[in-house]
């Protein structure tokens, strides 16, 4: 399968990130590696979307700190970025609303329509806008193959385009905030590809779908039925058993990609809860859970040290 024929994927992870751990980053890397190995997908980008402060979870530190820690955790990554949109809203947003926001935003940035899991793979759903402008991938090289958009080019061009419609918020200067009302017109053009935004999560979030009343049923239908999920199991969780406990998960089982790993990686057991406890007790294992820049930020800001959340 050629690169252009593969489904191009943006992985979106929602959560508290309180704090962001090495396990969170490992989840992105593991999911990308697995999707590439299937031969059907190309992961062109990853988005970390920390939850709004009003989520109400005990011990949740300010989004100002969580965004800063997330940014430090991905500062060396070429494909994962932190998005503050969810934190900047007036109130807490559902996971479904966050997914729909990013889908609409990508649609606006590319000037095209993003696919969902029900779109036929034989029908490209992202095509060039009909105009006579010079393609954005025009290369000075006479080799026509140089005009083909690679995964890095796609994400890079999207990031450049997002920069054109960003504004900087005063409290967190390093974050570019995308104006959802902006319109790039035909500034960006892509060759015909299929692009999807998939929710990336651990098996604990998947298991929460089985808890009666926790999730809005219509939201679950959209999340699993229209977008799709990539699950990276934690602590040897039985994802097959989890999916069989939910009618929605059973119904859209084909839209759930479980990252299979014969060997349980140590990072799969890392959690924010363990990290907070290690910080509170002065446990040296915190070095295994958090990156050094995140640890330095936590110590400098005196986070989690005197809390029990």
PDB file of N, CA and C in Angstrom, residues 162-226:
ATOM      1  N   UNK A 162      -1.736  26.428  11.516  1.00  0.00           N
ATOM      2  CA  UNK A 162      -2.326  26.763  12.807  1.00  0.00           C
ATOM      3  C   UNK A 162      -1.676  28.021  13.354  1.00  0.00           C
ATOM      4  N   UNK A 163      -0.385  28.165  13.077  1.00  0.00           N
ATOM      5  CA  UNK A 163       0.323  29.351  13.540  1.00  0.00           C
ATOM      6  C   UNK A 163      -0.195  30.625  12.909  1.00  0.00           C
ATOM      7  N   UNK A 164      -0.707  30.516  11.692  1.00  0.00           N
ATOM      8  CA  UNK A 164      -1.225  31.694  11.006  1.00  0.00           C
ATOM      9  C   UNK A 164      -2.507  32.215  11.642  1.00  0.00           C
ATOM     10  N   UNK A 165      -3.201  31.340  12.381  1.00  0.00           N
ATOM     11  CA  UNK A 165      -4.473  31.775  12.949  1.00  0.00           C
ATOM     12  C   UNK A 165      -4.455  31.689  14.468  1.00  0.00           C
ATOM     13  N   UNK A 166      -3.267  31.804  15.044  1.00  0.00           N
ATOM     14  CA  UNK A 166      -3.160  31.671  16.493  1.00  0.00           C
ATOM     15  C   UNK A 166      -3.065  33.026  17.168  1.00  0.00           C
ATOM     16  N   UNK A 167      -3.393  33.027  18.426  1.00  0.00           N
ATOM     17  CA  UNK A 167      -3.173  34.207  19.237  1.00  0.00           C
ATOM     18  C   UNK A 167      -2.558  33.749  20.541  1.00  0.00           C
ATOM     19  N   UNK A 168      -1.744  34.548  21.141  1.00  0.00           N
ATOM     20  CA  UNK A 168      -1.036  34.150  22.345  1.00  0.00           C
ATOM     21  C   UNK A 168      -1.783  34.629  23.575  1.00  0.00           C
ATOM     22  N   UNK A 169      -2.063  33.712  24.488  1.00  0.00           N
ATOM     23  CA  UNK A 169      -2.739  34.064  25.720  1.00  0.00           C
ATOM     24  C   UNK A 169      -1.717  34.606  26.723  1.00  0.00           C
ATOM     25  N   UNK A 170      -2.074  35.583  27.535  1.00  0.00           N
ATOM     26  CA  UNK A 170      -1.108  36.274  28.372  1.00  0.00           C
ATOM     27  C   UNK A 170      -0.418  35.434  29.430  1.00  0.00           C
ATOM     28  N   UNK A 171      -1.117  34.442  30.022  1.00  0.00           N
ATOM     29  CA  UNK A 171      -0.540  33.729  31.149  1.00  0.00           C
ATOM     30  C   UNK A 171       0.397  32.603  30.735  1.00  0.00           C
ATOM     31  N   UNK A 172       0.225  32.087  29.535  1.00  0.00           N
ATOM     32  CA  UNK A 172       1.062  30.984  29.076  1.00  0.00           C
ATOM     33  C   UNK A 172       1.576  31.344  27.686  1.00  0.00           C
ATOM     34  N   UNK A 173       2.624  32.108  27.644  1.00  0.00           N
ATOM     35  CA  UNK A 173       3.068  32.688  26.386  1.00  0.00           C
ATOM     36  C   UNK A 173       3.530  31.659  25.374  1.00  0.00           C
ATOM     37  N   UNK A 174       3.954  30.498  25.867  1.00  0.00           N
ATOM     38  CA  UNK A 174       4.507  29.518  24.941  1.00  0.00           C
ATOM     39  C   UNK A 174       3.429  28.789  24.142  1.00  0.00           C
ATOM     40  N   UNK A 175       2.171  28.957  24.518  1.00  0.00           N
ATOM     41  CA  UNK A 175       1.114  28.208  23.851  1.00  0.00           C
ATOM     42  C   UNK A 175       0.423  29.028  22.769  1.00  0.00           C
ATOM     43  N   UNK A 176       0.363  28.450  21.588  1.00  0.00           N
ATOM     44  CA  UNK A 176      -0.385  29.069  20.501  1.00  0.00           C
ATOM     45  C   UNK A 176      -1.830  28.593  20.599  1.00  0.00           C
ATOM     46  N   UNK A 177      -2.739  29.527  20.673  1.00  0.00           N
ATOM     47  CA  UNK A 177      -4.152  29.182  20.797  1.00  0.00           C
ATOM     48  C   UNK A 177      -4.830  29.419  19.461  1.00  0.00           C
ATOM     49  N   UNK A 178      -5.521  28.414  18.965  1.00  0.00           N
ATOM     50  CA  UNK A 178      -6.129  28.517  17.645  1.00  0.00           C
ATOM     51  C   UNK A 178      -7.520  29.129  17.740  1.00  0.00           C
ATOM     52  N   UNK A 179      -7.754  30.120  16.945  1.00  0.00           N
ATOM     53  CA  UNK A 179      -9.051  30.777  16.908  1.00  0.00           C
ATOM     54  C   UNK A 179     -10.009  29.935  16.076  1.00  0.00           C
ATOM     55  N   UNK A 180     -11.038  29.393  16.737  1.00  0.00           N
ATOM     56  CA  UNK A 180     -11.954  28.512  16.016  1.00  0.00           C
ATOM     57  C   UNK A 180     -12.785  29.243  14.977  1.00  0.00           C
ATOM     58  N   UNK A 181     -12.767  30.576  14.986  1.00  0.00           N
ATOM     59  CA  UNK A 181     -13.534  31.334  14.006  1.00  0.00           C
ATOM     60  C   UNK A 181     -12.693  31.748  12.788  1.00  0.00           C
ATOM     61  N   UNK A 182     -11.413  31.371  12.823  1.00  0.00           N
ATOM     62  CA  UNK A 182     -10.538  31.764  11.724  1.00  0.00           C
ATOM     63  C   UNK A 182     -10.864  30.966  10.465  1.00  0.00           C
ATOM     64  N   UNK A 183     -10.531  31.542   9.336  1.00  0.00           N
ATOM     65  CA  UNK A 183     -10.760  30.873   8.058  1.00  0.00           C
ATOM     66  C   UNK A 183      -9.542  31.082   7.178  1.00  0.00           C
ATOM     67  N   UNK A 184      -8.863  29.985   6.871  1.00  0.00           N
ATOM     68  CA  UNK A 184      -7.655  30.088   6.070  1.00  0.00           C
ATOM     69  C   UNK A 184      -7.934  30.104   4.573  1.00  0.00           C
ATOM     70  N   UNK A 185      -9.172  29.900   4.198  1.00  0.00           N
ATOM     71  CA  UNK A 185      -9.486  29.884   2.776  1.00  0.00           C
ATOM     72  C   UNK A 185      -8.741  28.767   2.068  1.00  0.00           C
ATOM     73  N   UNK A 186      -8.029  29.112   1.021  1.00  0.00           N
ATOM     74  CA  UNK A 186      -7.316  28.103   0.240  1.00  0.00           C
ATOM     75  C   UNK A 186      -5.812  28.172   0.483  1.00  0.00           C
ATOM     76  N   UNK A 187      -5.422  28.615   1.665  1.00  0.00           N
ATOM     77  CA  UNK A 187      -3.984  28.757   1.958  1.00  0.00           C
ATOM     78  C   UNK A 187      -3.288  27.407   2.042  1.00  0.00           C
ATOM     79  N   UNK A 188      -4.017  26.359   2.398  1.00  0.00           N
ATOM     80  CA  UNK A 188      -3.417  25.052   2.530  1.00  0.00           C
ATOM     81  C   UNK A 188      -4.046  24.091   1.542  1.00  0.00           C
ATOM     82  N   UNK A 189      -3.195  23.303   0.889  1.00  0.00           N
ATOM     83  CA  UNK A 189      -3.714  22.328  -0.061  1.00  0.00           C
ATOM     84  C   UNK A 189      -3.029  20.988   0.165  1.00  0.00           C
ATOM     85  N   UNK A 190      -3.790  19.930   0.101  1.00  0.00           N
ATOM     86  CA  UNK A 190      -3.238  18.599   0.287  1.00  0.00           C
ATOM     87  C   UNK A 190      -3.644  17.708  -0.874  1.00  0.00           C
ATOM     88  N   UNK A 191      -2.751  16.802  -1.220  1.00  0.00           N
ATOM     89  CA  UNK A 191      -3.143  15.794  -2.180  1.00  0.00           C
ATOM     90  C   UNK A 191      -4.194  14.916  -1.520  1.00  0.00           C
ATOM     91  N   UNK A 192      -4.925  14.181  -2.325  1.00  0.00           N
ATOM     92  CA  UNK A 192      -6.037  13.414  -1.784  1.00  0.00           C
ATOM     93  C   UNK A 192      -5.540  12.316  -0.846  1.00  0.00           C
ATOM     94  N   UNK A 193      -5.931  12.427   0.399  1.00  0.00           N
ATOM     95  CA  UNK A 193      -5.607  11.426   1.406  1.00  0.00           C
ATOM     96  C   UNK A 193      -6.828  11.235   2.285  1.00  0.00           C
ATOM     97  N   UNK A 194      -6.775  10.185   3.066  1.00  0.00           N
ATOM     98  CA  UNK A 194      -7.815   9.966   4.067  1.00  0.00           C
ATOM     99  C   UNK A 194      -7.220  10.313   5.424  1.00  0.00           C
ATOM    100  N   UNK A 195      -7.878  11.191   6.148  1.00  0.00           N
ATOM    101  CA  UNK A 195      -7.387  11.652   7.443  1.00  0.00           C
ATOM    102  C   UNK A 195      -8.437  11.429   8.517  1.00  0.00           C
ATOM    103  N   UNK A 196      -8.014  10.853   9.627  1.00  0.00           N
ATOM    104  CA  UNK A 196      -8.928  10.602  10.745  1.00  0.00           C
ATOM    105  C   UNK A 196      -8.304  11.052  12.052  1.00  0.00           C
ATOM    106  N   UNK A 197      -9.148  11.524  12.952  1.00  0.00           N
ATOM    107  CA  UNK A 197      -8.725  11.807  14.318  1.00  0.00           C
ATOM    108  C   UNK A 197      -9.231  10.659  15.181  1.00  0.00           C
ATOM    109  N   UNK A 198      -8.314   9.979  15.863  1.00  0.00           N
ATOM    110  CA  UNK A 198      -8.668   8.851  16.715  1.00  0.00           C
ATOM    111  C   UNK A 198      -8.387   9.193  18.170  1.00  0.00           C
ATOM    112  N   UNK A 199      -9.286   8.777  19.047  1.00  0.00           N
ATOM    113  CA  UNK A 199      -9.078   8.983  20.471  1.00  0.00           C
ATOM    114  C   UNK A 199      -8.086   7.946  20.983  1.00  0.00           C
ATOM    115  N   UNK A 200      -7.016   8.414  21.595  1.00  0.00           N
ATOM    116  CA  UNK A 200      -6.010   7.527  22.176  1.00  0.00           C
ATOM    117  C   UNK A 200      -6.249   7.435  23.676  1.00  0.00           C
ATOM    118  N   UNK A 201      -6.304   6.225  24.198  1.00  0.00           N
ATOM    119  CA  UNK A 201      -6.583   6.076  25.633  1.00  0.00           C
ATOM    120  C   UNK A 201      -5.995   4.789  26.177  1.00  0.00           C
ATOM    121  N   UNK A 202      -5.987   4.678  27.488  1.00  0.00           N
ATOM    122  CA  UNK A 202      -5.596   3.440  28.147  1.00  0.00           C
ATOM    123  C   UNK A 202      -6.820   2.583  28.378  1.00  0.00           C
ATOM    124  N   UNK A 203      -6.606   1.371  28.827  1.00  0.00           N
ATOM    125  CA  UNK A 203      -7.731   0.457  29.041  1.00  0.00           C
ATOM    126  C   UNK A 203      -8.624   0.907  30.192  1.00  0.00           C
ATOM    127  N   UNK A 204      -8.093   1.778  31.069  1.00  0.00           N
ATOM    128  CA  UNK A 204      -8.920   2.264  32.174  1.00  0.00           C
ATOM    129  C   UNK A 204     -10.049   3.150  31.661  1.00  0.00           C
ATOM    130  N   UNK A 205      -9.753   3.982  30.654  1.00  0.00           N
ATOM    131  CA  UNK A 205     -10.814   4.810  30.080  1.00  0.00           C
ATOM    132  C   UNK A 205     -11.813   3.933  29.334  1.00  0.00           C
ATOM    133  N   UNK A 206     -11.297   2.938  28.611  1.00  0.00           N
ATOM    134  CA  UNK A 206     -12.189   2.019  27.898  1.00  0.00           C
ATOM    135  C   UNK A 206     -13.132   1.338  28.885  1.00  0.00           C
ATOM    136  N   UNK A 207     -12.593   0.947  30.027  1.00  0.00           N
ATOM    137  CA  UNK A 207     -13.405   0.266  31.038  1.00  0.00           C
ATOM    138  C   UNK A 207     -14.469   1.189  31.618  1.00  0.00           C
ATOM    139  N   UNK A 208     -14.174   2.495  31.640  1.00  0.00           N
ATOM    140  CA  UNK A 208     -15.155   3.444  32.178  1.00  0.00           C
ATOM    141  C   UNK A 208     -16.404   3.523  31.312  1.00  0.00           C
ATOM    142  N   UNK A 209     -16.302   3.121  30.046  1.00  0.00           N
ATOM    143  CA  UNK A 209     -17.484   3.090  29.175  1.00  0.00           C
ATOM    144  C   UNK A 209     -18.514   2.090  29.680  1.00  0.00           C
ATOM    145  N   UNK A 210     -18.069   1.139  30.477  1.00  0.00           N
ATOM    146  CA  UNK A 210     -18.962   0.091  30.965  1.00  0.00           C
ATOM    147  C   UNK A 210     -19.694   0.479  32.242  1.00  0.00           C
ATOM    148  N   UNK A 211     -19.333   1.613  32.829  1.00  0.00           N
ATOM    149  CA  UNK A 211     -19.965   2.054  34.073  1.00  0.00           C
ATOM    150  C   UNK A 211     -21.285   2.752  33.750  1.00  0.00           C
ATOM    151  N   UNK A 212     -22.407   2.214  34.183  1.00  0.00           N
ATOM    152  CA  UNK A 212     -23.725   2.784  33.856  1.00  0.00           C
ATOM    153  C   UNK A 212     -23.842   4.244  34.290  1.00  0.00           C
ATOM    154  N   UNK A 213     -24.299   5.092  33.376  1.00  0.00           N
ATOM    155  CA  UNK A 213     -24.562   6.485  33.682  1.00  0.00           C
ATOM    156  C   UNK A 213     -23.353   7.400  33.669  1.00  0.00           C
ATOM    157  N   UNK A 214     -22.148   6.845  33.541  1.00  0.00           N
ATOM    158  CA  UNK A 214     -20.955   7.689  33.573  1.00  0.00           C
ATOM    159  C   UNK A 214     -20.794   8.474  32.278  1.00  0.00           C
ATOM    160  N   UNK A 215     -21.088   7.828  31.155  1.00  0.00           N
ATOM    161  CA  UNK A 215     -20.965   8.472  29.852  1.00  0.00           C
ATOM    162  C   UNK A 215     -22.345   8.688  29.240  1.00  0.00           C
ATOM    163  N   UNK A 216     -22.490   9.806  28.555  1.00  0.00           N
ATOM    164  CA  UNK A 216     -23.705  10.046  27.783  1.00  0.00           C
ATOM    165  C   UNK A 216     -23.730   9.052  26.621  1.00  0.00           C
ATOM    166  N   UNK A 217     -24.832   8.347  26.459  1.00  0.00           N
ATOM    167  CA  UNK A 217     -24.904   7.293  25.442  1.00  0.00           C
ATOM    168  C   UNK A 217     -24.701   7.831  24.030  1.00  0.00           C
ATOM    169  N   UNK A 218     -25.243   9.021  23.745  1.00  0.00           N
ATOM    170  CA  UNK A 218     -25.073   9.582  22.402  1.00  0.00           C
ATOM    171  C   UNK A 218     -23.614   9.986  22.160  1.00  0.00           C
ATOM    172  N   UNK A 219     -22.935  10.441  23.228  1.00  0.00           N
ATOM    173  CA  UNK A 219     -21.514  10.767  23.108  1.00  0.00           C
ATOM    174  C   UNK A 219     -20.700   9.518  22.802  1.00  0.00           C
ATOM    175  N   UNK A 220     -21.041   8.423  23.467  1.00  0.00           N
ATOM    176  CA  UNK A 220     -20.335   7.170  23.225  1.00  0.00           C
ATOM    177  C   UNK A 220     -20.502   6.716  21.788  1.00  0.00           C
ATOM    178  N   UNK A 221     -21.702   6.893  21.261  1.00  0.00           N
ATOM    179  CA  UNK A 221     -21.959   6.514  19.866  1.00  0.00           C
ATOM    180  C   UNK A 221     -21.068   7.310  18.915  1.00  0.00           C
ATOM    181  N   UNK A 222     -20.899   8.598  19.206  1.00  0.00           N
ATOM    182  CA  UNK A 222     -20.069   9.449  18.349  1.00  0.00           C
ATOM    183  C   UNK A 222     -18.596   9.103  18.508  1.00  0.00           C
ATOM    184  N   UNK A 223     -18.142   8.973  19.751  1.00  0.00           N
ATOM    185  CA  UNK A 223     -16.727   8.706  20.023  1.00  0.00           C
ATOM    186  C   UNK A 223     -16.276   7.399  19.380  1.00  0.00           C
ATOM    187  N   UNK A 224     -17.037   6.337  19.613  1.00  0.00           N
ATOM    188  CA  UNK A 224     -16.634   5.022  19.117  1.00  0.00           C
ATOM    189  C   UNK A 224     -17.133   4.781  17.697  1.00  0.00           C
ATOM    190  N   UNK A 225     -18.358   5.241  17.425  1.00  0.00           N
ATOM    191  CA  UNK A 225     -18.952   4.963  16.125  1.00  0.00           C
ATOM    192  C   UNK A 225     -18.461   5.831  14.995  1.00  0.00           C
ATOM    193  N   UNK A 226     -18.173   7.105  15.278  1.00  0.00           N
ATOM    194  CA  UNK A 226     -17.755   8.019  14.218  1.00  0.00           C
ATOM    195  C   UNK A 226     -16.244   8.249  14.186  1.00  0.00           C
TER     196      UNK A 226
END
